[in-house]
CSV table of C-alpha atoms in Angstrom, one decimal:
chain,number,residue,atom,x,y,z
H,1,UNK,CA,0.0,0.0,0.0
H,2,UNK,CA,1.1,3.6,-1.0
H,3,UNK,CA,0.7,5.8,2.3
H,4,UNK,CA,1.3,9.2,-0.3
H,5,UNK,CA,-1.6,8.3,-2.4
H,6,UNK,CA,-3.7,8.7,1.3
H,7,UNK,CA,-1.8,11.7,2.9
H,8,UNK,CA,-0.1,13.3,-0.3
H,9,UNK,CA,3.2,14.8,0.9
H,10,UNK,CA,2.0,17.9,1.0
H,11,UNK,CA,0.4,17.0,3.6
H,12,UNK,CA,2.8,15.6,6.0
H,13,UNK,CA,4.1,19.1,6.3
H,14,UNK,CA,0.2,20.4,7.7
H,15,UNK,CA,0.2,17.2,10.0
H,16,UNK,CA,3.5,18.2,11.1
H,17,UNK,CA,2.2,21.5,11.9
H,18,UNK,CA,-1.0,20.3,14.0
H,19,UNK,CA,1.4,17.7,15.8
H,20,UNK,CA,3.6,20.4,16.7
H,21,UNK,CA,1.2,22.3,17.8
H,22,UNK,CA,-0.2,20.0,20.4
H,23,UNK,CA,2.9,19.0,21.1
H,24,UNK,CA,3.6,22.6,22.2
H,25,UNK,CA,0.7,22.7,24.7
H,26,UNK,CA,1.6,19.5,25.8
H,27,UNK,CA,4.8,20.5,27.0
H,28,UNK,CA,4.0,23.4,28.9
H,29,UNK,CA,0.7,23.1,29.3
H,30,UNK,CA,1.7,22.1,32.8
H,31,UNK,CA,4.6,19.9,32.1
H,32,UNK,CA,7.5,21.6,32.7
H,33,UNK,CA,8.2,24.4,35.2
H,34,UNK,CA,10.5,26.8,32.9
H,35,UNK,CA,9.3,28.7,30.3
H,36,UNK,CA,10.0,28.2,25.9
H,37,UNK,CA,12.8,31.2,26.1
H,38,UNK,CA,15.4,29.6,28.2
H,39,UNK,CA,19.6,28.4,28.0
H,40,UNK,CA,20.9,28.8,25.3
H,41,UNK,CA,17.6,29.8,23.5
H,42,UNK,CA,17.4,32.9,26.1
H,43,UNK,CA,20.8,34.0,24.5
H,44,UNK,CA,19.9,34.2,20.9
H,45,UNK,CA,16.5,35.9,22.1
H,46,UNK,CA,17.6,39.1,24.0
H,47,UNK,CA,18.2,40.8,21.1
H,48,UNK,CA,14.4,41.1,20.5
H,49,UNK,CA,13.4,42.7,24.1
H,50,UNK,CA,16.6,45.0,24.0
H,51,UNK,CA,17.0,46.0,20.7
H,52,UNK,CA,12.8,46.4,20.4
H,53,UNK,CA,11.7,47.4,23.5
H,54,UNK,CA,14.5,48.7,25.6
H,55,UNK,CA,16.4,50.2,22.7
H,56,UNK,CA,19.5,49.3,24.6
H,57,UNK,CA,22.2,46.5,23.1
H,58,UNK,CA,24.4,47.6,26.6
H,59,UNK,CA,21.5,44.8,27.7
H,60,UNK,CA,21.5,47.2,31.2
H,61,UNK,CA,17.6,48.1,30.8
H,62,UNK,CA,16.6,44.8,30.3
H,63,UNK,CA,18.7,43.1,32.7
H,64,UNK,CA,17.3,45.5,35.7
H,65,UNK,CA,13.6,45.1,34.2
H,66,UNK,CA,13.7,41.3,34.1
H,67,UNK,CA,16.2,39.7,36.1
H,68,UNK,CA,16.8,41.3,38.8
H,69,UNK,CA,19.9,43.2,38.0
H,70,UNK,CA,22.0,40.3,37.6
H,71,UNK,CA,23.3,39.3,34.2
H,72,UNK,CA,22.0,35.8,33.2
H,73,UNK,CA,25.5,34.2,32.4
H,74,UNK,CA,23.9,31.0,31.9
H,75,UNK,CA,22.8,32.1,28.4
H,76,UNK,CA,26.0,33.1,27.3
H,77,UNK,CA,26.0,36.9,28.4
H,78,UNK,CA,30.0,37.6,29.5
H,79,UNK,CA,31.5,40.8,30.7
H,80,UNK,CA,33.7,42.4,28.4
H,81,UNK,CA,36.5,43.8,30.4
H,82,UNK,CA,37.7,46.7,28.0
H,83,UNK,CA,34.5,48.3,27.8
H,84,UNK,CA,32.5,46.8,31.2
H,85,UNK,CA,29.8,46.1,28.7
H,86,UNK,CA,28.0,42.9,28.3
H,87,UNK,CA,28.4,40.9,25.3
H,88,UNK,CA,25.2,37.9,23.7
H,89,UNK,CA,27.9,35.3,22.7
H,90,UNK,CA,25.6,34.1,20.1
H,91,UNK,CA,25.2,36.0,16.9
H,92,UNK,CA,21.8,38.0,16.1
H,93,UNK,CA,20.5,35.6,13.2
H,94,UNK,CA,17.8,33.7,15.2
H,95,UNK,CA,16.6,37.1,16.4
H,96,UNK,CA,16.0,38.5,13.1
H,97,UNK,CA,14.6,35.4,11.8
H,98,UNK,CA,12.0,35.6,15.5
H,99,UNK,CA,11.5,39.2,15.1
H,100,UNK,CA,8.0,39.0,12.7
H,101,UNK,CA,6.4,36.8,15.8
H,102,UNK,CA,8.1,39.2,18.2
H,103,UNK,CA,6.4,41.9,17.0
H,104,UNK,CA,3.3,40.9,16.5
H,105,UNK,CA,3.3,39.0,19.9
H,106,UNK,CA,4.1,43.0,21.5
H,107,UNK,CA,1.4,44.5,19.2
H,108,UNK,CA,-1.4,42.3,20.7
H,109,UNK,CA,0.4,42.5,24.2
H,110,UNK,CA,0.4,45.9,24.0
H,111,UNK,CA,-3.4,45.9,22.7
H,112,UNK,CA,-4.7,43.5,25.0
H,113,UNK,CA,-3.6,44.2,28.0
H,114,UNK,CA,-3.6,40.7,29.7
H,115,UNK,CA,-0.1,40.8,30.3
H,116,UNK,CA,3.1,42.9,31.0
H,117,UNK,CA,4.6,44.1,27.3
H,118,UNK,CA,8.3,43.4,28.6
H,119,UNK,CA,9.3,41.0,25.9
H,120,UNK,CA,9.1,38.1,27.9
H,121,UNK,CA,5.6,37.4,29.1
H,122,UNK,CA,3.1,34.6,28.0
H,123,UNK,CA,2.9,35.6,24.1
H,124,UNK,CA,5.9,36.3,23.7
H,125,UNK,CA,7.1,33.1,24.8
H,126,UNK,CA,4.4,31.4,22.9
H,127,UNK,CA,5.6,33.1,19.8
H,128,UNK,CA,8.8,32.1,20.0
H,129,UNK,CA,8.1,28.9,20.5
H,130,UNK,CA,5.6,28.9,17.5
H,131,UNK,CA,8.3,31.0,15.5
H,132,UNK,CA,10.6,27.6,15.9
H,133,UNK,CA,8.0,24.8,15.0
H,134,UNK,CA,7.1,27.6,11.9
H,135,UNK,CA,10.6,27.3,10.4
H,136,UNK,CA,10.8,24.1,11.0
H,137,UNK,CA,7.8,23.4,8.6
H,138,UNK,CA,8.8,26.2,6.0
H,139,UNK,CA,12.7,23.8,5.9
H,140,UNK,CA,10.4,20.8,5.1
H,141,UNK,CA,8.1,22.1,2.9
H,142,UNK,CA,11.2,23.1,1.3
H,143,UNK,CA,12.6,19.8,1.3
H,144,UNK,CA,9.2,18.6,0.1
H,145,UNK,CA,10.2,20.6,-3.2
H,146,UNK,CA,13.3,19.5,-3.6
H,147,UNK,CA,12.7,15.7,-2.9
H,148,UNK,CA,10.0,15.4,-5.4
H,149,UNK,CA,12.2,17.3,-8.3
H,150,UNK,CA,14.1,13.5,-8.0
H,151,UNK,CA,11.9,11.2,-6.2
H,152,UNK,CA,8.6,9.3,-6.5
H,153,UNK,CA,5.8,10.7,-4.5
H,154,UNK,CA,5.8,7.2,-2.4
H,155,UNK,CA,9.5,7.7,-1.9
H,156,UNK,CA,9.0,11.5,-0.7
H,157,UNK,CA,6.7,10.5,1.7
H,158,UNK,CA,8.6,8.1,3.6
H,159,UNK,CA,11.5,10.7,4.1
H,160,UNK,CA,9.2,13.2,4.9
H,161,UNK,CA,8.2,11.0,7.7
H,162,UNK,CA,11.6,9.5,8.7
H,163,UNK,CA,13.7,12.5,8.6
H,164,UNK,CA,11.0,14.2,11.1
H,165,UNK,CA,10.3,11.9,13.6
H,166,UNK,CA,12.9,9.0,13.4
H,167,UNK,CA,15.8,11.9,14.0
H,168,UNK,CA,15.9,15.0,16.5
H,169,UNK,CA,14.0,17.5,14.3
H,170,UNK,CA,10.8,17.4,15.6
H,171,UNK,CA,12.1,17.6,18.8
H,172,UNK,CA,13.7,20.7,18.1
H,173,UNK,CA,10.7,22.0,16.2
H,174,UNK,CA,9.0,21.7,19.9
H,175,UNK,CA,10.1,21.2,23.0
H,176,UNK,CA,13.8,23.5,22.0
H,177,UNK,CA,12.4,25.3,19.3
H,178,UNK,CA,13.9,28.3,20.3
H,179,UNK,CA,17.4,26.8,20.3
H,180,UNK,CA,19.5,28.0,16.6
H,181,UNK,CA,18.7,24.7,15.3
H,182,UNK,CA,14.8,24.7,14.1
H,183,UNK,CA,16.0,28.1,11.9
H,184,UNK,CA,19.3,26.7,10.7
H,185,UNK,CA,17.4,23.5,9.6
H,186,UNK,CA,15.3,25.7,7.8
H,187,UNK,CA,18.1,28.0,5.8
H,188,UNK,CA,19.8,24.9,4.7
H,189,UNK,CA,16.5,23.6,3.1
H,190,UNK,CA,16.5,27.2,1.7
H,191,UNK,CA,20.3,27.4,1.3
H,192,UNK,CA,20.0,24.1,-1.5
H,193,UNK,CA,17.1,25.5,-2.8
H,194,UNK,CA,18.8,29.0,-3.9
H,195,UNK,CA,21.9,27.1,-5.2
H,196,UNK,CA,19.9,25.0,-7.6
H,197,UNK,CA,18.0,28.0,-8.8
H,198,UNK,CA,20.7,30.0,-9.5
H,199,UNK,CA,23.0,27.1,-10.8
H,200,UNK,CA,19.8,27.2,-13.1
H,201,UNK,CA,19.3,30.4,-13.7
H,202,UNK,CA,22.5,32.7,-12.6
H,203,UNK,CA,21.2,36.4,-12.4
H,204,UNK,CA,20.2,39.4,-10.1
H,205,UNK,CA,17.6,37.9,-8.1
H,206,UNK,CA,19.0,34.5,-7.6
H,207,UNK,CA,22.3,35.9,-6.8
H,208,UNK,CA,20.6,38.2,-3.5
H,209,UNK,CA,18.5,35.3,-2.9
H,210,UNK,CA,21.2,33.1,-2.4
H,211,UNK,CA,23.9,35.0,-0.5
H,212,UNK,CA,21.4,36.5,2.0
H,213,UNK,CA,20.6,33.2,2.6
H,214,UNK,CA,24.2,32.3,3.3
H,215,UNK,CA,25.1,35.4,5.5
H,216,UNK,CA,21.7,34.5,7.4
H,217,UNK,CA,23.4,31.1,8.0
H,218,UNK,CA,26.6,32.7,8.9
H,219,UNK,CA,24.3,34.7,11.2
H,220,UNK,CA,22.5,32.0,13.4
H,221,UNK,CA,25.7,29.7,14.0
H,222,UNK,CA,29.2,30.9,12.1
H,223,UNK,CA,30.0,27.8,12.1
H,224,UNK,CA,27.6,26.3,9.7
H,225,UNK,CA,29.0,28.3,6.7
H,226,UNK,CA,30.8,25.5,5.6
H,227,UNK,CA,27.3,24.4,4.0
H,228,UNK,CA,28.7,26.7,1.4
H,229,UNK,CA,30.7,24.1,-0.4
H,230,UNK,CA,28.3,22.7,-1.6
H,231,UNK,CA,27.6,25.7,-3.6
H,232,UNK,CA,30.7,26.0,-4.7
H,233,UNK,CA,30.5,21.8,-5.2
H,234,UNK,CA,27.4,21.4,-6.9
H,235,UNK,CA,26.9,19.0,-9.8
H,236,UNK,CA,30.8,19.2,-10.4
H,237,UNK,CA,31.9,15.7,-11.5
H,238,UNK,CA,33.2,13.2,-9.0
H,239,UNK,CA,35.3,11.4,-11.5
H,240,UNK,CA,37.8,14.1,-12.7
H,241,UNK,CA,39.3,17.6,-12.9
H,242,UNK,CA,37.4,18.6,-15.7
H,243,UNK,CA,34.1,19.0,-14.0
H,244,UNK,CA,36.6,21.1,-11.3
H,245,UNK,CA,37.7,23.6,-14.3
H,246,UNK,CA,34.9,23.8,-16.2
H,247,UNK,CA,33.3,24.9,-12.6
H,248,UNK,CA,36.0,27.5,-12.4
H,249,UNK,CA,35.5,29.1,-15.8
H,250,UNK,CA,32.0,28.9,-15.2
H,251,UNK,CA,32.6,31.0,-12.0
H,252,UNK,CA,34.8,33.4,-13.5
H,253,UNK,CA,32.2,34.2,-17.0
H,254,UNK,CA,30.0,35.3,-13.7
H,255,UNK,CA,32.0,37.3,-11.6
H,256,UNK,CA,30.0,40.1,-11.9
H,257,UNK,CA,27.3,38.2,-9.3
H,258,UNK,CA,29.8,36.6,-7.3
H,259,UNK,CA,30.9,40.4,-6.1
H,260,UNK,CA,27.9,41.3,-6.0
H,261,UNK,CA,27.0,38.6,-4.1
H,262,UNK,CA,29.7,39.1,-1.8
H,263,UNK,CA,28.4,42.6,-1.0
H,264,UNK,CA,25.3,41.2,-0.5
H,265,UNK,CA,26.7,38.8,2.4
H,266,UNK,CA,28.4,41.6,3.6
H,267,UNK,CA,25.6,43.5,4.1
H,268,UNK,CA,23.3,40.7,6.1
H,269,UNK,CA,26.6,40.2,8.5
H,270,UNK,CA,26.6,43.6,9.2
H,271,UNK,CA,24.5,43.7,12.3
H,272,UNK,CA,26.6,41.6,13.5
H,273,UNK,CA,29.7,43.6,13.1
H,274,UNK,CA,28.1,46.2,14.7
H,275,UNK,CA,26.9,44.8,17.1
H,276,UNK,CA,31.0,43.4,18.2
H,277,UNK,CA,32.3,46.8,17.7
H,278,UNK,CA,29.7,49.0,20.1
H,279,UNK,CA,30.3,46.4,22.5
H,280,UNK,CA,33.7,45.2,22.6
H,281,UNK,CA,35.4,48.3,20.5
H,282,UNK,CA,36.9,45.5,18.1
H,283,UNK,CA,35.1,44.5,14.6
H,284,UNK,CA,35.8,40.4,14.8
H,285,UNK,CA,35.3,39.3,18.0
H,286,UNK,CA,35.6,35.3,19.4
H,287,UNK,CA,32.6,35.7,21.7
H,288,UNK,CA,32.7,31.9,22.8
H,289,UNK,CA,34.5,32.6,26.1
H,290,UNK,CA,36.3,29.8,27.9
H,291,UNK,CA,35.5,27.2,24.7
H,292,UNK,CA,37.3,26.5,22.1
H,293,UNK,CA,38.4,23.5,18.9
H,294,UNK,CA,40.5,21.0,19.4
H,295,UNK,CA,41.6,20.1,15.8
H,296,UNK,CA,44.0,17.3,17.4
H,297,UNK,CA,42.0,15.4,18.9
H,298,UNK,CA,38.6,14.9,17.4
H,299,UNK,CA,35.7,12.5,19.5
H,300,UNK,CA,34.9,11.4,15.7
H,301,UNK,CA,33.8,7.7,17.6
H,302,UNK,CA,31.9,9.3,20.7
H,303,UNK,CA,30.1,12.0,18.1
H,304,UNK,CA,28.8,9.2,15.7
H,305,UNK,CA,28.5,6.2,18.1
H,306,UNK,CA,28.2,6.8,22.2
H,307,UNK,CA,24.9,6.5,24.7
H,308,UNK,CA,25.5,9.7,25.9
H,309,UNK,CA,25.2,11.5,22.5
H,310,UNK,CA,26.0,9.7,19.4
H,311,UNK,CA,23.9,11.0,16.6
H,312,UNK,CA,23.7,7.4,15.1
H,313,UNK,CA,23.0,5.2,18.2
H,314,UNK,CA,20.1,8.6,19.3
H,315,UNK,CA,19.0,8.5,15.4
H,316,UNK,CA,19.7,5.3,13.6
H,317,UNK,CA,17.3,6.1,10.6
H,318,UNK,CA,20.5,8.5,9.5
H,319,UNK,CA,23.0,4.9,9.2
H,320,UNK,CA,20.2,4.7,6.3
H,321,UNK,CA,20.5,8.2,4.9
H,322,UNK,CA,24.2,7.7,5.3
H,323,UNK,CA,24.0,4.6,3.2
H,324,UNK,CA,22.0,6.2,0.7
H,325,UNK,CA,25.1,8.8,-0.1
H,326,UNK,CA,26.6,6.3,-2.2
H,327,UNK,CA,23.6,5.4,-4.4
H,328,UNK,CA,23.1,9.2,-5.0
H,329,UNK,CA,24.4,9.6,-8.3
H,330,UNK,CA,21.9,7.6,-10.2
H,331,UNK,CA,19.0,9.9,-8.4
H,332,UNK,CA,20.4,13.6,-7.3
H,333,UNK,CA,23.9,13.6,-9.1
H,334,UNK,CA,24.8,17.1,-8.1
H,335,UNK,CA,24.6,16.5,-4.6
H,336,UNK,CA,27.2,13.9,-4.9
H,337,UNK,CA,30.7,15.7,-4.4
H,338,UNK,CA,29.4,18.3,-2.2
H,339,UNK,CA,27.5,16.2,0.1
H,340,UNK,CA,30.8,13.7,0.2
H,341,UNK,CA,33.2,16.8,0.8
H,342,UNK,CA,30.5,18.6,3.6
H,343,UNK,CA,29.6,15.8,5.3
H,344,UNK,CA,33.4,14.5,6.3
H,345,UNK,CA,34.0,18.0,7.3
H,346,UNK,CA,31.5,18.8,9.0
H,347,UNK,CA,31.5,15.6,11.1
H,348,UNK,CA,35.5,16.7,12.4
H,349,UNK,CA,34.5,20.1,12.9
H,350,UNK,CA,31.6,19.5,15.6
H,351,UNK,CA,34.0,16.7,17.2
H,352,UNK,CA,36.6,19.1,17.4
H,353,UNK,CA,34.3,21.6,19.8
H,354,UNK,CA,35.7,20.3,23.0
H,355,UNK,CA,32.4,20.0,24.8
H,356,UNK,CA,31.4,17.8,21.4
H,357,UNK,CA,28.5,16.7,23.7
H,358,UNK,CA,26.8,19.8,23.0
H,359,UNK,CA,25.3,20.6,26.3
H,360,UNK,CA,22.0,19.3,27.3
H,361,UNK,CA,20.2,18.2,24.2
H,362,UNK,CA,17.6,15.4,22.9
H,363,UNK,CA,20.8,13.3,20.8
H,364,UNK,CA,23.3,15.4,19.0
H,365,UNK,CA,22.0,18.4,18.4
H,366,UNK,CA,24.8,19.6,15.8
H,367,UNK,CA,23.7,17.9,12.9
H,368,UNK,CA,20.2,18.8,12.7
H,369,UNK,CA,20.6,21.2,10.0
H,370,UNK,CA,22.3,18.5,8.3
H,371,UNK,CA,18.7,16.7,8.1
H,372,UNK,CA,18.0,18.6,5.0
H,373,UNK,CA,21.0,16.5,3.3
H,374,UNK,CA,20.8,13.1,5.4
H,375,UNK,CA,17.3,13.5,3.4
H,376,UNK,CA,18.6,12.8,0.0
H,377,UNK,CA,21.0,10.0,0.8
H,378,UNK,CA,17.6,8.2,2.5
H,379,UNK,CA,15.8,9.1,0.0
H,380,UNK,CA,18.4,7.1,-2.9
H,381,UNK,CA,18.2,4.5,-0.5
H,382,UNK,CA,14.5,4.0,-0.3
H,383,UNK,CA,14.1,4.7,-4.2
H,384,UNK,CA,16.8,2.5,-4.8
H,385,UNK,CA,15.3,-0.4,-3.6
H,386,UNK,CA,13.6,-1.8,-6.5
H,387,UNK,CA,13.4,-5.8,-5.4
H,388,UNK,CA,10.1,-5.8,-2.9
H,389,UNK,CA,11.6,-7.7,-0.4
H,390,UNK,CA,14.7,-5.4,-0.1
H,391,UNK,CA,11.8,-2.5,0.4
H,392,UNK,CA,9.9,-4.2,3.2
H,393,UNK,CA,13.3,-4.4,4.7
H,394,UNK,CA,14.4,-0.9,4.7
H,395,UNK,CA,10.6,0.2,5.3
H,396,UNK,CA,10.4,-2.4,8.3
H,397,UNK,CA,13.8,-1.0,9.6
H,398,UNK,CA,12.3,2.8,9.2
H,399,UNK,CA,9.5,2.5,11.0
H,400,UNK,CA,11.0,0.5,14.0
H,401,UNK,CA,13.3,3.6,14.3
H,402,UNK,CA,10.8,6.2,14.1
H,403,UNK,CA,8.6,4.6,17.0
H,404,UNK,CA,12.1,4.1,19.1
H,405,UNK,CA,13.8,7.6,18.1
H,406,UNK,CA,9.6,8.9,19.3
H,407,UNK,CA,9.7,6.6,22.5
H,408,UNK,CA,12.7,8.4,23.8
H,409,UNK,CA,11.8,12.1,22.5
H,410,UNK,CA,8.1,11.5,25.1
H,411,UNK,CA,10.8,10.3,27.9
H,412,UNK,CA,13.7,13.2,27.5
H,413,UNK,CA,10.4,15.2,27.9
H,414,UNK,CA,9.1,13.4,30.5
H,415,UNK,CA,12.8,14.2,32.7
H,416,UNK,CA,13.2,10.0,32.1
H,417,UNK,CA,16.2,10.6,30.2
H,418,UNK,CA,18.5,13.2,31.3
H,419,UNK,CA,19.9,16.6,29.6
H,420,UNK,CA,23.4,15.2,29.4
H,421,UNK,CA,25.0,12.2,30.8
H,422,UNK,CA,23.1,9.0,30.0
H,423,UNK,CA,24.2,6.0,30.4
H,424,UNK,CA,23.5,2.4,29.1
H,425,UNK,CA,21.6,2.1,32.3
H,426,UNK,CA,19.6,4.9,32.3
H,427,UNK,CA,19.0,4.4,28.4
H,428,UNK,CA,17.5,0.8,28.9
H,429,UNK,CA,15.6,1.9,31.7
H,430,UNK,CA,13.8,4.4,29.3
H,431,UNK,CA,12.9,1.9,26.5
C-alpha cells in the first residue's frame, strides 16, 4: 500500500504543523516548570526585548527590568573587560529570523492588556516557540520541493516522515524550538534550494537570494558556513578535474554576481559587526568565552556512536541516509561531491568543539541542519530499492526507528532521560 496516495506529501508538512502544535501545549501546558525562552535559546532571544523594547544593546535596561539586575550568564552573556559592557555570545541571526512573531506578539500584548509588554511574558514566549515549530515546517516544505524534483511521491513521503520523527527535528521543532537549530534546519532547506535556482538560472535575483541566505546562516551559528561548499561543489563531476575547471571558468564568465553577491553577504553580516564593535570596540570578535576546537583530537567515535550523545546510536534512521550517499548519483547527481566533501568535514568540525556533547540536548543536536541532506542520501536509499523484499526491509527498519527515536523524544520530555549524561543504564531503563 502507498501511504502518499492517502496523505499526499504535501500533507505531511500540515500534520507536522498540527502535531507540533499539540505537542507545544503539551509540554507546557503544565509539564514543565521553565518557560519556551530559556539556556541557550534565552541568548539568541535578548536581542528582541533589548533591541525592540528597551532600545538598549548595553542589555543594562533589560537586565534591571527582568532579572533582577544580575546578568543571566547561563545564556552566554559575559562581561567584556575593556569596555565593562556585556556581550550575547551568540550571533543575532535567530533574532531576526524571530523578530516578525516578536512583533506581533508585542502588538497584541500591548493591545490586549492581559499581560506585562516586557518582551518576555506569555505571548511572547508562545511566539517564539511557534516562530521555531514555523521554520521548522517552512525547511520541510522546502525539502518537500526539492525531494520530489528527483523522487517518486511514495519515496518522498517516507522521508518526509523519517527525517522528522525517526531523527531530532521534531524535537527541536517543539520542546527547543527556540534553540539555533529549528532556523538553521530551515536555511539549509533554503540554502539548497537558492543554489539550484541560481546554478539554473545565474542572475540578479537568484544571486541576492542566495547570499542573503548564506550570510543569514553565517548569522545564526558561524560555524555552519561550511554548508557553502556545496555551492561551490554542486553537480561538479566526482570522477575528474574537468568537472573542477569547467566549474571554475564557469565561475569566473559570472564574476560580476559573485561580487555582487559578496556585497550582498556583507551586508546581512553587518548587524553583526556592529553589534562586536559597540560592544567590545573591536570589529571580529571570538565571543565563545572559555570554549574553544581542538583540531587534534577529534571525538569522531563518541560524536557518531556513544549513549550519551551519538547521533547514530540517538537516530539510527540516518545509518540509512548515510547509506543512501553512495547510491546518490543515479538519483540527485549534483549533490554527490558536495554532500561527500561537507559531510566529512563537517562531522570533524563538531568533534573538534571540545564540549562535542553539546550541552543538554535530545541526541546530537549539531547535525540537525544536516537533516535537510541526510534526506537525500535516504531518500536514494528507499528509491533504490527496486526488489520488494529489499523495500519491506528498509521500510520495516524505518519504521522500528521512528517509534524508538519517538519513545525516547516523550521520555527526555518526561525528565526520564536526562539533559546530558546517560548511560546504558539509564538508556535501557527508558525503553
Amino acid at each position: 500500500m502507498d501511504p502518499s496516495k492517502l496523505v499526499p506529501p504535501k500533507a505531511i508538512v500540515l500534520l507536522a504543523g498540527v502535531l507540533g502544535l499539540i505537542s507545544l501545549m503539551f509540554i507546557y501546558g503544565g509539564r514543565l516548570n521553565y518557560p519556551p525562552i530559556r539556556s541557550d535559546g534565552m541568548g539568541y532571544y535578548l536581542y528582541l526585548p533589548a533591541a525592540l523594547i528597551d532600545h538598549d544593546l548595553t542589555l543594562q535596561t533589560t537586565i534591571a527590568r527582568s532579572f533582577g539586575g544580575t546578568s543571566p550568564e547561563w545564556a552566554g552573556v559575559n562581561r567584556i573587560r575593556e569596555t565593562n559592557r556585556l556581550l550575547i555570545k551568540y550571533p543575532p541571526g535567530e533574532a531576526i529570523m524571530l523578530a516578525p512573531f516578536f512583533l506581533l506578539a508585542h502588538g497584541v500584548t500591548i493591545a490586549s492588556g492581559i499581560a506585562e509588554a516586557d518582551g518576555f511574558s506569555l505571548l511572547y514566549q508562545a511566539a517564539a516557540a511557534i516562530g521555531g515549530l514555523c521554520y521548522v515546517l517552512l525547511g520541510l516544505n522546502l525539502l518537500r520541493t526539492l525531494l520530489e524534483e528527483s523522487f517518486s511521491p511514495f519515496v518522498v513521503w517516507w522521508t518526509l516522515v523519517v527525517m522528522l520523527f525517526g531523527t531530532n527535528l521534531f524535537h527541536y521543532g517543539t520542546y527547543d524550538s527556540i534553540f539555533s537549530h529549528a532556523f538553521s534546519f530551515c536555511l539549509f532547506a533554503l540554502f539548497l534550494y537558492c543554489v539550484e535556482q541560481w546554478y539554473t538560472r545565474p542572475g540578479a535575483g537568484s544571486t541576492i537570494g542566495l547570499a542573503a541566505v548564506a550570510g543569514l546562516i553565517t548569522l545564526v551559528r558561524p560555524t555552519n558556513s561550511l554548508i557553502f561548499v556545496f555551492a561551490l561543489l554542486f553537480n561538479v563531476n566526482i570522477n575528474g578535474r574537468a568537472g573542477l575547471r569547467e566549474r571554475l571558468r564557469f565561475l569566473a564568465r559570472h564574476a560580476n554576481l559573485l561580487l555582487a553577491g559578496v556585497l550582498v553577504y556583507a551586508v546581512v553580516l553587518s548587524p553583526l559587526l556592529a553589534y562586536w564593535k559597540f560592544i567590545t570596540g573591536h570589529w571580529i570578535v571570538f565571543s565563545y568565552t572559555g570554549e574553544s576546537f581542538d583540531f587534534s583530537h577529534p571525538q569522531i567515535a563518541n560524536v557518531l556512536f556513544s549513549v550519551r550523545k551519538g547521533v547514530f546510536f540517538w537516530s539510527p534512521a540516518l545509518l540509512l541516509a548515510a547509506a543512501g550517499f553512495f547510491l546518490m548519483k543515479k538519483y540527485k547527481p549534483a549533490y554527490v561531491l558536495p554532500t561527500l566533501v561537507f559531510m566529512p568535514l563537517n562531522l570533524y568540525i563538531i568533534a573538534s568543539w571540545r564540549d562535542w556533547a553539546y550541552g543538554g540536548s535530545f541526541g546530537h543536536r549539531a547535525f540537525v541542519e544536516s537533516i535537510a541532506i541526510f534526506a537525500f542520501g535516504y531518500a536514494s536509499l528507499v528509491q533504490s530499492a527496486s526488489a520488494p523484499a529489499r523495500t519491506r526491509a528498509v521500510l520495516l527498519a524505518s519504521t522500528i526507528f521512528v517509534l524508538l527515536s519517538t519513545r525516547l523524544m516523550v521520555e527526555y520530555w518526561l525528565g526520564v532521560i536526562p539533559f546530558d549524561g546517560t548511560t546504558w543504564q539509564r538508556f535501557l531503563s527508558a525503553l
